Amino acid sequence: MSLVNLAHVCSHLQNASRARLGLTSIPVSKLHVALMLGLQKEGFLSSVALGGPSPPKPFLLQDSIADPTPKHKISDEPWRVFPEPDEVDEKALLESWAKATNSPIPTPTKATTTRSMEESYEESVPENPARRRLWLGLKYWNNEPVLSKMKLVSKPTRRIWLNSDDIGAIVRGRDAGYVKGISKPGECLFVTTDRGILEARECAEKRIGGMMLVRVV
Amino acid sequence: MSVCRPARCLFSKPSRLPKSSSHHLRPFHTTPCRNARRRPQYPNIKAEDLNLTDKHASERYPAYKPDEEALLAKKYTASQLAAIKAAEATIDPRDLVTQGQERTDPWRMPYKDDLAQVDPILDHPEKIHKVPGNGKFRETTFYEQETAIEQIVNEQMAKLYPDGLPENPDEYDQADLDGAIDAATMQAYLDPRTSYISDSEEATRALADPRYSVIMPELPRIDSRAVRATVTSEQQEEVDPRMTQLLLQLGWPKERVNAIRTKTLVAHNVTNQTRMGKIRSMYYLTIAGNMNGLLGVGEGKSTEPEEAMRKARILAIRNMKPIPRYEGRTIYGEVEGRVGSVRVQLSSRPPGFGLRVQSLIFEMARAAGIQDLAARVPVSRNKMNTVKAVWQALINQKLPEDIARARGKKLVDVRKVYYGRSAN
């Protein structure tokens, strides 16, 4: 568990947020993955994906690769731009239309897209673990980054472990064991425990102690 | 054991040891301590056991005798009588004896049970909602006005001198009399009867009757020349063109702008060195707030102190911005503001904490309507920059709703839900 690398990750995420990047990557380690999943759960990150040196394909492009829809088709049938209604509904609609106009039931053209992420796209993760990267989607709201500050609480040379009582005090906004309380709105503190990396509030709820990792605002 | 002790001591039963009390305390003083609860020499007898309360109750609040009931039946209907009896049956006379007290405070009701009387001060003042007579009014002619004034002056003088005017007045009496006549004439001019008249005398009298509601739409408003003259003389002030512009920009009524609390927090001299010599001017930094969530900071500089002060005040009012307040009393969490090398840390506090902050921040918090606040200005304490930093910090608070929205979370303020408070 290298806190040096974690410190690099903290600075990198702050820099990336300030530069208003949409997607960034960090080196992969078990600690990083667990912490980033925690951040995603708290809503700081939009996506966490394992990948290679090049970024994973954006979600929106994946469909078009799996099922390229010719452009002229959209110009002919512009309603294809909108999501298709359920097949059953469409059938019932066509029947009712035929009844009303006394015309034969028109055969509906098969829907062109069926969105299914698992079928349409597979990200290739390099065999060599050293070449793997963890790709993170950053979030912005009202022209401000959602993740603006991320700082280590334990340092590589001075790790801080706290028991559940101290974590409870910190969650309530009081200082405990050389750690400042959670006082800013929306502040999160991540703690590594024997049950994985948890947010400090979860730890207080479950009465678990652990090592302080990072403070995120 | 000494030899001289008789042998029967050895064979006799050991004497009983003193019983240890329930709470054993080692005495550090010479006063003998009382271990157990002290009991009185004689047994306590309660008044209840002697049936004293019942006796007093039946004496003080006896049941109605048949002749009394007959008297009551003369005054009240049967249903009212039943209600009175039911109400009296719900109150145990023993409770009245043991707990009942007559109020002796100055705010007690002047009556005990006669609710038919209406006290004009304690109860709602009497209002009449219908104008008597035909209810039509017209403006008075000159002759009618003179008559009305004469009548009203006479009325007022009669009120001031109920025993009649003094005969053979000396100097002091004459001065008093002149003053009274002036006051009565002024009253007469303010009286609506001098400006309006109705064909029916009742309606004309109703104009001066205070029992008629002021907002009664049928009665005409006072619009006499004398009243208009007094009102306009009060309103005549020098008009600042920037003030009129500010009023236009804000679009507020003048009273609302005048109610804004402004205070000059920083004032110092500024000197500009030119080739002609030094030009000294005054600098003022003023804050403005409506004590309810708006706060502005304005700076003014001029060679004339008055001018600079006015400039700063108007700018402060124009710069007023809304400040988010949690529950209308404190800020949201901890905020930091930086201007220059001044760093200000403001933090929210629980209800009743007060404004435990330095003077500048105290004034700003009062103007903004914040009641609970703590602040630290750790390093540099330049007054001007402190004020600006606090303003920046208060404006740039991050709201929990925004944070929740940004993170895609659902947010509920448990305090509001639990206590059913209204959102502020």
XYZ file of C-alpha atoms in Angstrom:
641
model
C 0.000 0.000 0.000
C 2.027 2.898 -1.266
C 0.767 6.230 -0.050
C 3.366 7.937 -2.239
C 1.535 6.772 -5.348
C -1.765 7.757 -3.766
C -0.404 11.247 -3.161
C 0.514 11.434 -6.853
C -3.023 10.353 -7.739
C -4.490 13.062 -5.473
C -2.433 15.804 -7.100
C -3.154 14.443 -10.559
C -6.920 14.438 -10.010
C -6.817 17.997 -8.662
C -4.762 19.142 -11.656
C -7.037 17.339 -14.107
C -10.114 18.921 -12.526
C -8.580 22.375 -12.720
C -7.726 21.753 -16.379
C -11.364 20.719 -16.910
C -10.460 17.325 -18.371
C -13.286 14.916 -19.031
C -11.292 11.732 -18.818
C -8.008 10.939 -17.152
C -6.017 7.873 -16.181
C -4.089 6.744 -13.135
C -1.850 3.734 -12.528
C -3.674 0.601 -11.430
C -3.336 -0.869 -7.979
C -5.809 -2.596 -5.700
C -5.849 0.456 -3.415
C -6.442 2.838 -6.300
C -9.268 0.761 -7.734
C -11.021 0.418 -4.386
C -10.654 4.109 -3.597
C -11.826 5.212 -7.054
C -14.878 2.960 -6.772
C -15.552 4.630 -3.426
C -15.249 8.050 -5.057
C -17.619 6.965 -7.803
C -20.092 5.714 -5.217
C -19.981 9.109 -3.500
C -20.581 10.763 -6.868
C -17.212 12.420 -7.435
C -16.467 10.406 -10.586
C -18.727 9.574 -13.480
C -16.945 6.406 -14.610
C -14.170 4.063 -13.572
C -12.867 1.719 -16.287
C -9.859 -0.529 -16.618
C -8.016 -0.020 -19.896
C -4.757 0.267 -21.748
C -2.616 3.247 -22.627
C -5.311 4.677 -24.891
C -8.614 5.780 -23.403
C -11.626 3.463 -23.631
C -14.102 4.367 -26.349
C -16.758 6.788 -25.200
C -20.093 5.262 -24.386
C -21.979 7.098 -27.116
C -19.678 5.960 -29.910
C -19.857 2.307 -28.937
C -23.341 1.822 -30.360
C -22.527 3.351 -33.676
C -19.515 1.072 -34.077
C -21.566 -1.996 -33.315
C -24.399 -0.930 -35.561
C -23.574 1.747 -38.066
C -26.740 3.460 -39.225
C -26.336 5.008 -42.661
C -26.851 8.714 -42.703
C -29.214 8.780 -45.655
C -31.531 6.513 -43.712
C -31.910 9.169 -41.028
C -32.636 11.789 -43.665
C -35.319 9.475 -45.112
C -36.787 8.474 -41.776
C -36.001 11.265 -39.330
C -38.033 9.697 -36.520
C -35.217 7.136 -36.158
C -33.350 9.776 -34.188
C -35.791 9.345 -31.321
C -35.834 6.228 -29.143
C -38.113 3.527 -30.440
C -41.264 2.640 -28.528
C -41.800 -0.932 -27.386
C -42.442 -3.432 -30.151
C -45.780 -4.546 -28.724
C -47.030 -0.998 -28.514
C -45.992 -0.380 -32.078
C -47.840 -3.455 -33.272
C -51.007 -2.477 -31.420
C -50.692 1.030 -32.779
C -50.346 -0.187 -36.368
C -53.357 -2.498 -35.984
C -55.512 0.253 -34.596
C -54.377 2.526 -37.410
C -55.272 -0.129 -39.995
C -58.676 -0.617 -38.419
C -59.371 3.056 -38.460
C -58.363 3.589 -42.090
C -59.500 0.187 -43.492
C -56.103 -0.468 -45.008
C -53.818 -3.537 -44.788
C -51.511 -3.670 -41.780
C -48.145 -2.233 -42.824
C -45.111 -4.366 -42.021
C -42.875 -2.473 -39.652
C -39.218 -2.202 -40.582
C -37.012 -3.911 -38.050
C -35.599 -1.663 -35.376
C -32.025 -0.885 -36.219
C -30.497 -0.534 -32.758
C -30.758 -2.754 -29.761
C -28.552 -1.302 -27.084
C -26.652 -3.880 -25.178
C -23.281 -2.856 -23.872
C -21.978 -6.374 -23.299
C -22.508 -7.481 -26.900
C -21.564 -4.337 -28.692
C -18.211 -3.580 -27.181
C -15.340 -5.197 -25.376
C -12.481 -3.199 -24.024
C -9.124 -4.816 -24.514
C -7.072 -4.742 -21.338
C -3.364 -5.311 -21.948
C -1.896 -8.600 -20.811
C 1.050 -6.799 -19.285
C -0.106 -5.393 -15.926
C 2.424 -2.567 -16.136
C 0.673 -1.234 -19.241
C -2.767 -1.195 -17.623
C -4.313 2.130 -16.617
C -7.422 3.046 -14.667
C -9.510 5.509 -16.681
C -11.627 7.912 -14.684
C -14.422 10.189 -15.870
C -14.435 13.549 -14.091
C -17.567 15.512 -13.339
C -18.391 19.213 -13.551
C -21.415 21.163 -12.404
C -22.237 24.845 -12.781
C -18.855 25.452 -14.389
C -17.067 24.048 -11.356
C -15.425 20.672 -10.844
C -17.284 18.292 -8.559
C -13.966 17.053 -7.177
C -12.028 20.202 -6.349
C -9.726 19.157 -3.512
C -8.218 15.798 -2.638
C -5.586 15.528 0.027
C -3.841 12.791 1.957
C -4.609 12.555 5.668
C -2.135 9.788 6.485
C 1.278 10.534 5.098
C 3.769 7.932 3.838
C 5.929 8.630 6.885
C 3.133 9.082 9.400
C 0.075 6.933 9.080
C -2.939 7.658 11.251
C -5.184 4.927 12.548
C -8.345 5.821 14.391
C -10.874 3.724 16.240
C -14.616 3.924 15.625
C -15.224 6.419 18.438
C -12.709 8.855 17.008
C -14.155 8.438 13.528
C -17.597 9.111 14.994
C -16.295 12.342 16.521
C -14.748 13.384 13.205
C -17.976 12.680 11.353
C -19.816 14.894 13.854
C -17.420 17.720 13.008
C -15.083 17.466 15.995
C -11.334 16.994 15.824
C -9.900 13.686 17.007
C -6.479 12.134 16.959
C -4.696 14.886 14.968
C -7.385 14.713 12.274
C -9.663 17.690 11.661
C -13.391 17.087 11.737
C -15.617 17.055 8.678
C -16.806 20.658 8.735
C -17.168 21.770 5.119
C -20.371 20.980 3.283
C -20.000 17.875 1.155
C -16.644 16.885 2.591
C -15.772 13.164 2.475
C -13.085 11.206 4.284
C -12.027 7.783 3.081
C -10.821 5.162 5.527
C -9.199 1.845 4.743
C -10.501 -0.848 7.035
C -10.407 -4.627 7.222
C -13.715 -4.547 5.309
C -12.376 -2.531 2.406
C -12.208 1.189 1.753
C -15.166 2.959 3.274
C -16.353 6.493 3.741
C -15.905 7.798 7.299
C -19.684 8.084 7.827
C -20.114 4.428 6.875
C -17.346 3.503 9.318
C -19.057 5.424 12.101
C -22.321 3.719 11.266
C -20.777 0.235 11.265
C -18.471 1.035 14.196
C -15.276 0.147 12.383
C -11.913 1.789 12.874
C -9.168 2.054 10.301
C -6.447 4.047 8.648
C -7.303 7.497 7.343
C -6.585 7.784 3.634
C -7.781 10.917 1.840
C -9.989 13.912 2.442
C -12.064 14.906 -0.592
C -14.083 18.073 -1.122
C -6.807 -8.379 76.360
C -5.719 -7.368 79.784
C -5.714 -9.661 82.735
C -8.003 -7.505 84.793
C -10.927 -8.082 82.403
C -13.434 -10.482 83.908
C -13.603 -13.910 82.464
C -17.303 -13.736 81.664
C -16.438 -11.389 78.853
C -14.847 -14.267 77.120
C -17.876 -16.492 77.382
C -20.517 -13.955 76.681
C -21.859 -13.298 73.169
C -20.004 -10.710 71.189
C -21.832 -7.407 71.184
C -23.399 -6.414 67.888
C -21.300 -4.328 65.647
C -22.734 -0.975 64.594
C -24.681 -1.285 61.396
C -23.001 0.240 58.414
C -25.069 2.846 56.748
C -26.101 2.602 53.130
C -23.517 5.129 51.976
C -20.357 4.902 53.921
C -18.491 8.182 54.050
C -15.242 8.769 55.830
C -15.715 11.927 57.841
C -13.044 14.562 57.471
C -14.602 16.876 60.022
C -15.685 16.807 63.657
C -19.387 17.397 63.031
C -21.253 14.133 63.513
C -22.676 13.063 60.196
C -26.277 12.073 59.813
C -26.303 8.907 57.795
C -29.895 8.053 57.283
C -32.724 10.351 56.307
C -33.931 12.173 59.373
C -37.339 11.158 60.485
C -39.591 13.391 62.586
C -40.356 12.506 66.185
C -44.044 12.263 65.451
C -45.798 10.748 62.424
C -46.827 13.099 59.653
C -50.514 13.452 59.061
C -51.595 14.744 55.701
C -54.457 17.160 55.282
C -55.981 14.719 52.831
C -56.220 12.005 55.510
C -58.072 14.347 57.855
C -60.523 15.182 55.042
C -59.613 18.826 55.507
C -59.519 19.576 51.782
C -62.989 18.162 51.290
C -64.220 20.299 54.154
C -62.650 23.485 52.831
C -63.836 22.746 49.325
C -67.426 22.241 50.399
C -67.242 25.410 52.499
C -65.697 27.631 49.901
C -67.425 26.226 46.822
C -70.770 24.860 48.023
C -73.210 23.189 45.673
C -76.178 25.220 44.471
C -79.154 25.274 46.787
C -82.646 24.973 45.252
C -83.446 28.683 45.768
C -80.123 29.665 44.168
C -80.926 27.430 41.218
C -84.260 29.141 40.867
C -82.496 32.514 40.796
C -80.085 31.283 38.136
C -82.941 29.906 36.078
C -84.359 33.421 35.944
C -81.202 34.816 34.387
C -80.091 31.924 32.151
C -81.888 29.617 29.806
C -82.063 25.901 30.551
C -79.312 25.055 28.080
C -77.024 27.761 29.488
C -77.683 26.481 32.987
C -76.814 22.960 31.894
C -73.591 24.245 30.357
C -72.661 26.119 33.534
C -73.292 23.028 35.626
C -71.309 20.809 33.269
C -68.398 23.276 33.317
C -68.396 23.443 37.089
C -68.632 19.660 37.402
C -65.411 19.234 35.382
C -63.390 21.224 37.938
C -62.814 19.438 41.219
C -63.321 21.964 44.076
C -60.514 20.237 45.970
C -58.124 21.267 43.174
C -59.345 24.819 43.504
C -58.623 24.728 47.234
C -55.160 23.227 46.911
C -53.966 24.917 43.694
C -56.384 27.701 42.837
C -55.112 31.218 43.297
C -56.567 34.559 42.471
C -54.379 36.610 40.210
C -52.811 39.617 41.858
C -50.594 40.750 39.005
C -51.317 44.089 37.336
C -52.239 42.334 34.064
C -55.117 40.348 35.555
C -58.541 40.663 34.025
C -60.702 43.355 35.677
C -63.649 40.971 35.719
C -63.909 37.400 36.936
C -66.872 35.909 35.212
C -68.802 38.646 33.440
C -67.747 38.054 29.868
C -70.622 40.126 28.532
C -68.670 43.331 29.133
C -66.111 44.284 26.527
C -62.976 45.949 27.762
C -61.982 48.437 25.064
C -58.250 47.980 25.727
C -57.867 44.319 26.684
C -60.404 43.030 24.218
C -60.601 44.042 20.613
C -61.586 47.657 20.194
C -65.118 48.118 19.024
C -65.574 48.612 15.309
C -68.630 49.705 13.373
C -68.706 48.657 9.758
C -71.639 50.530 8.360
C -71.760 54.216 7.631
C -74.987 55.710 9.013
C -77.296 57.842 6.892
C -77.044 57.808 3.127
C -73.238 57.438 3.296
C -72.536 60.033 0.601
C -69.967 62.752 1.108
C -68.983 65.862 -0.819
C -66.284 68.449 -0.317
C -67.141 71.373 1.922
C -67.713 74.868 0.640
C -65.845 77.773 2.222
C -68.757 78.718 4.433
C -69.334 75.118 5.590
C -65.645 74.729 6.323
C -65.619 77.836 8.525
C -68.663 76.584 10.435
C -67.128 73.146 10.892
C -63.851 74.619 12.160
C -65.700 76.810 14.613
C -67.673 73.819 15.879
C -64.634 71.581 16.215
C -62.615 74.283 17.991
C -65.463 74.675 20.446
C -65.551 70.903 21.003
C -61.804 70.726 21.586
C -61.831 73.712 23.934
C -64.653 72.100 25.895
C -62.483 69.000 26.246
C -59.466 71.026 27.411
C -61.459 73.226 29.830
C -64.272 71.049 31.158
C -65.063 73.572 33.913
C -65.396 76.476 31.519
C -62.867 79.116 30.558
C -61.104 80.854 33.463
C -62.533 84.244 34.355
C -60.120 87.173 34.616
C -57.101 85.223 33.324
C -53.658 86.420 34.393
C -50.561 86.313 32.102
C -49.836 82.584 32.487
C -53.442 81.584 32.071
C -53.668 83.729 28.941
C -50.569 82.027 27.467
C -52.071 78.621 28.224
C -55.350 79.675 26.662
C -53.624 80.887 23.470
C -51.742 77.598 23.220
C -54.951 75.636 23.713
C -56.736 77.655 21.008
C -53.825 77.043 18.601
C -53.922 73.295 19.335
C -57.691 73.183 18.922
C -57.452 75.033 15.590
C -54.786 72.606 14.389
C -56.996 69.700 15.431
C -59.867 71.304 13.567
C -57.830 71.528 10.371
C -56.815 67.874 10.706
C -60.380 66.793 11.332
C -62.038 65.259 8.256
C -65.244 67.141 8.999
C -63.603 70.369 7.766
C -62.965 68.844 4.341
C -66.058 66.683 3.829
C -69.703 67.013 4.607
C -72.739 64.847 4.136
C -76.400 65.734 3.899
C -77.193 63.588 6.905
C -75.751 64.822 10.191
C -75.126 61.282 11.422
C -72.811 60.548 8.512
C -70.875 63.775 9.098
C -70.422 62.854 12.762
C -69.225 59.380 11.731
C -66.220 60.996 10.009
C -64.710 61.891 13.387
C -65.838 58.787 15.233
C -62.803 56.597 16.047
C -64.958 53.493 16.222
C -65.263 53.498 12.463
C -62.468 51.562 10.838
C -59.690 53.631 9.329
C -59.690 51.454 6.267
C -63.419 51.806 5.825
C -63.821 52.372 2.096
C -66.969 54.477 2.300
C -65.423 57.229 4.397
C -63.386 59.755 2.387
C -59.671 60.167 3.079
C -58.396 63.302 4.780
C -57.183 65.589 2.047
C -57.162 69.032 3.552
C -54.698 71.675 2.466
C -53.264 71.997 5.967
C -52.460 68.297 6.154
C -50.901 68.350 2.710
C -48.763 71.326 3.721
C -47.415 69.581 6.829
C -46.649 66.391 4.919
C -44.758 68.161 2.142
C -42.696 70.275 4.526
C -41.414 67.078 6.198
C -40.489 65.469 2.928
C -38.486 68.386 1.623
C -34.876 67.208 1.657
C -31.975 67.806 -0.580
C -32.104 65.312 -3.407
C -28.903 63.557 -4.413
C -28.941 62.710 -8.124
C -27.060 59.482 -7.448
C -29.651 58.527 -4.855
C -32.477 59.003 -7.350
C -30.528 56.902 -9.846
C -30.040 54.228 -7.215
C -33.740 54.229 -6.455
C -34.428 53.825 -10.153
C -31.931 50.967 -10.476
C -33.203 49.111 -7.435
C -36.853 49.763 -8.169
C -37.562 49.802 -4.450
C -39.707 52.303 -2.529
C -37.710 54.953 -0.699
C -38.655 53.691 2.754
C -37.171 50.299 1.957
C -33.904 51.869 0.852
C -33.816 54.063 3.949
C -34.312 50.989 6.146
C -31.062 49.472 4.903
C -28.415 49.370 7.607
C -25.181 50.988 6.492
C -21.992 51.400 8.454
C -18.578 52.761 7.565
C -16.017 50.259 8.758
C -12.745 51.567 7.334
C -11.668 55.172 6.866
C -8.220 56.511 6.069
C -6.379 59.251 4.284
C -4.906 58.670 0.865
C -2.255 60.959 -0.542
C -1.461 61.291 -4.204
C 1.914 62.849 -5.005
C 1.791 64.973 -8.145
C 4.224 67.504 -9.492
C 1.938 70.181 -8.079
C 2.281 68.729 -4.637
C 0.397 66.263 -2.463
C -3.323 65.806 -3.017
C -4.963 64.352 0.035
C -8.258 62.542 -0.162
C -10.358 60.413 2.118
C -11.147 56.742 1.574
C -14.190 55.070 3.101
C -15.311 51.460 3.044
C -18.975 51.025 3.897
C -21.140 47.958 4.287
C -24.865 47.830 3.678
C -27.349 45.129 4.596
C -31.055 44.724 5.048
C -30.571 42.487 8.140
C -32.270 39.721 6.215
C -29.832 38.060 3.854
C -28.531 40.924 1.722
C -25.050 42.349 2.160
C -22.992 44.762 0.107
C -19.595 46.419 0.373
C -18.825 49.796 -1.208
C -15.722 51.930 -1.426
C -15.629 55.669 -1.935
C -12.726 58.041 -2.344
C -12.793 61.782 -2.730
C -11.051 64.947 -1.555
C -14.312 65.822 0.185
C -15.002 63.450 3.086
C -18.762 63.926 2.818
C -18.719 63.127 -0.856
C -16.564 60.026 -0.353
C -18.819 58.769 2.403
C -21.944 59.208 0.306
C -20.275 57.516 -2.657
C -19.283 54.547 -0.509
C -22.770 54.232 0.942
C -24.519 54.283 -2.421
C -22.053 51.799 -3.889
C -22.539 49.508 -0.891
C -26.301 49.534 -1.364
C -25.911 48.914 -5.091
C -23.493 46.041 -4.494
C -25.836 44.207 -2.141
C -25.932 40.509 -2.913
C -27.930 37.658 -1.420
C -26.143 35.598 1.200
C -27.253 32.019 1.730
C -28.098 31.401 5.376
C -28.843 28.079 7.004
C -32.139 28.314 8.906
C -31.895 32.086 8.505
C -29.359 32.320 11.312
C -25.955 30.908 10.343
C -23.888 29.946 7.307
C -23.504 26.608 5.549
C -20.555 24.758 7.057
C -17.068 26.199 6.939
C -16.064 28.747 4.311
C -12.812 30.457 3.562
C -12.259 33.776 1.850
C -8.988 35.188 0.588
C -8.216 38.711 -0.527
C -4.592 39.715 -0.763
C -2.757 38.072 2.095
C -5.813 38.070 4.353
C -7.383 34.687 4.950
C -10.721 34.482 6.735
C -12.204 31.257 8.029
C -15.892 31.448 8.868
C -17.731 28.543 10.413
C -21.341 27.831 11.236
C -22.430 27.401 14.820
C -25.482 25.987 16.652
C -28.473 28.167 17.611
C -27.822 30.516 20.496
C -24.066 30.597 19.963
C -24.072 34.252 19.037
C -21.607 36.252 17.005
C -18.259 35.398 18.567
C -16.221 37.204 15.943
C -14.080 40.287 15.687
C -15.694 43.706 15.369
C -15.573 44.057 11.577
C -17.068 40.629 10.962
C -19.600 41.253 13.736
C -20.918 44.345 11.965
C -21.104 42.503 8.645
C -22.910 39.550 10.187
C -25.442 41.868 11.828
C -26.064 43.715 8.594
C -26.558 40.409 6.784
C -28.827 38.996 9.488
C -26.557 36.171 10.648
C -26.910 35.331 14.320
C -24.578 32.427 14.979
C -21.052 32.587 13.640
C -17.439 31.942 14.544
C -14.496 33.301 12.589
C -10.723 33.218 12.471
C -8.462 35.650 10.695
C -5.230 33.770 11.197
C -2.365 35.714 9.676
C -2.810 39.117 8.116
C -5.493 41.369 9.594
C -5.678 44.309 7.217
C -9.089 45.839 7.888
C -9.999 46.640 4.294
C -9.042 43.219 2.984
C -10.683 41.462 5.926
C -14.025 43.033 5.079
C -13.668 42.138 1.426
C -12.589 38.575 2.219
C -15.554 38.038 4.542
C -17.900 39.320 1.867
C -16.355 36.990 -0.718
C -16.587 34.061 1.680
C -20.235 34.738 2.510
C -21.209 35.086 -1.140
C -19.264 32.053 -2.346
C -20.818 29.531 -0.003
C -21.449 26.121 -1.506
C -25.004 25.040 -0.919
C -25.668 21.421 0.080
C -28.422 21.220 -2.556
C -25.940 22.142 -5.295
C -23.375 19.654 -4.030
C -25.984 16.906 -3.886
C -27.137 17.764 -7.402
C -23.564 17.747 -8.701
C -22.845 14.353 -7.178
C -26.191 12.877 -8.145
C -27.213 12.303 -4.541
C -30.501 12.739 -2.772
C -30.440 15.161 0.129
C -32.785 15.630 3.049
C -32.256 18.024 5.926
C -33.177 15.880 8.897
C -33.603 18.888 11.192
C -36.296 20.330 8.976
C -38.058 16.989 8.654
C -37.932 16.141 12.338
C -39.020 19.466 13.739
C -41.261 20.330 10.813
C -39.505 23.641 10.324
C -40.199 25.858 7.404
C -37.356 26.112 4.916
C -35.398 29.347 4.988
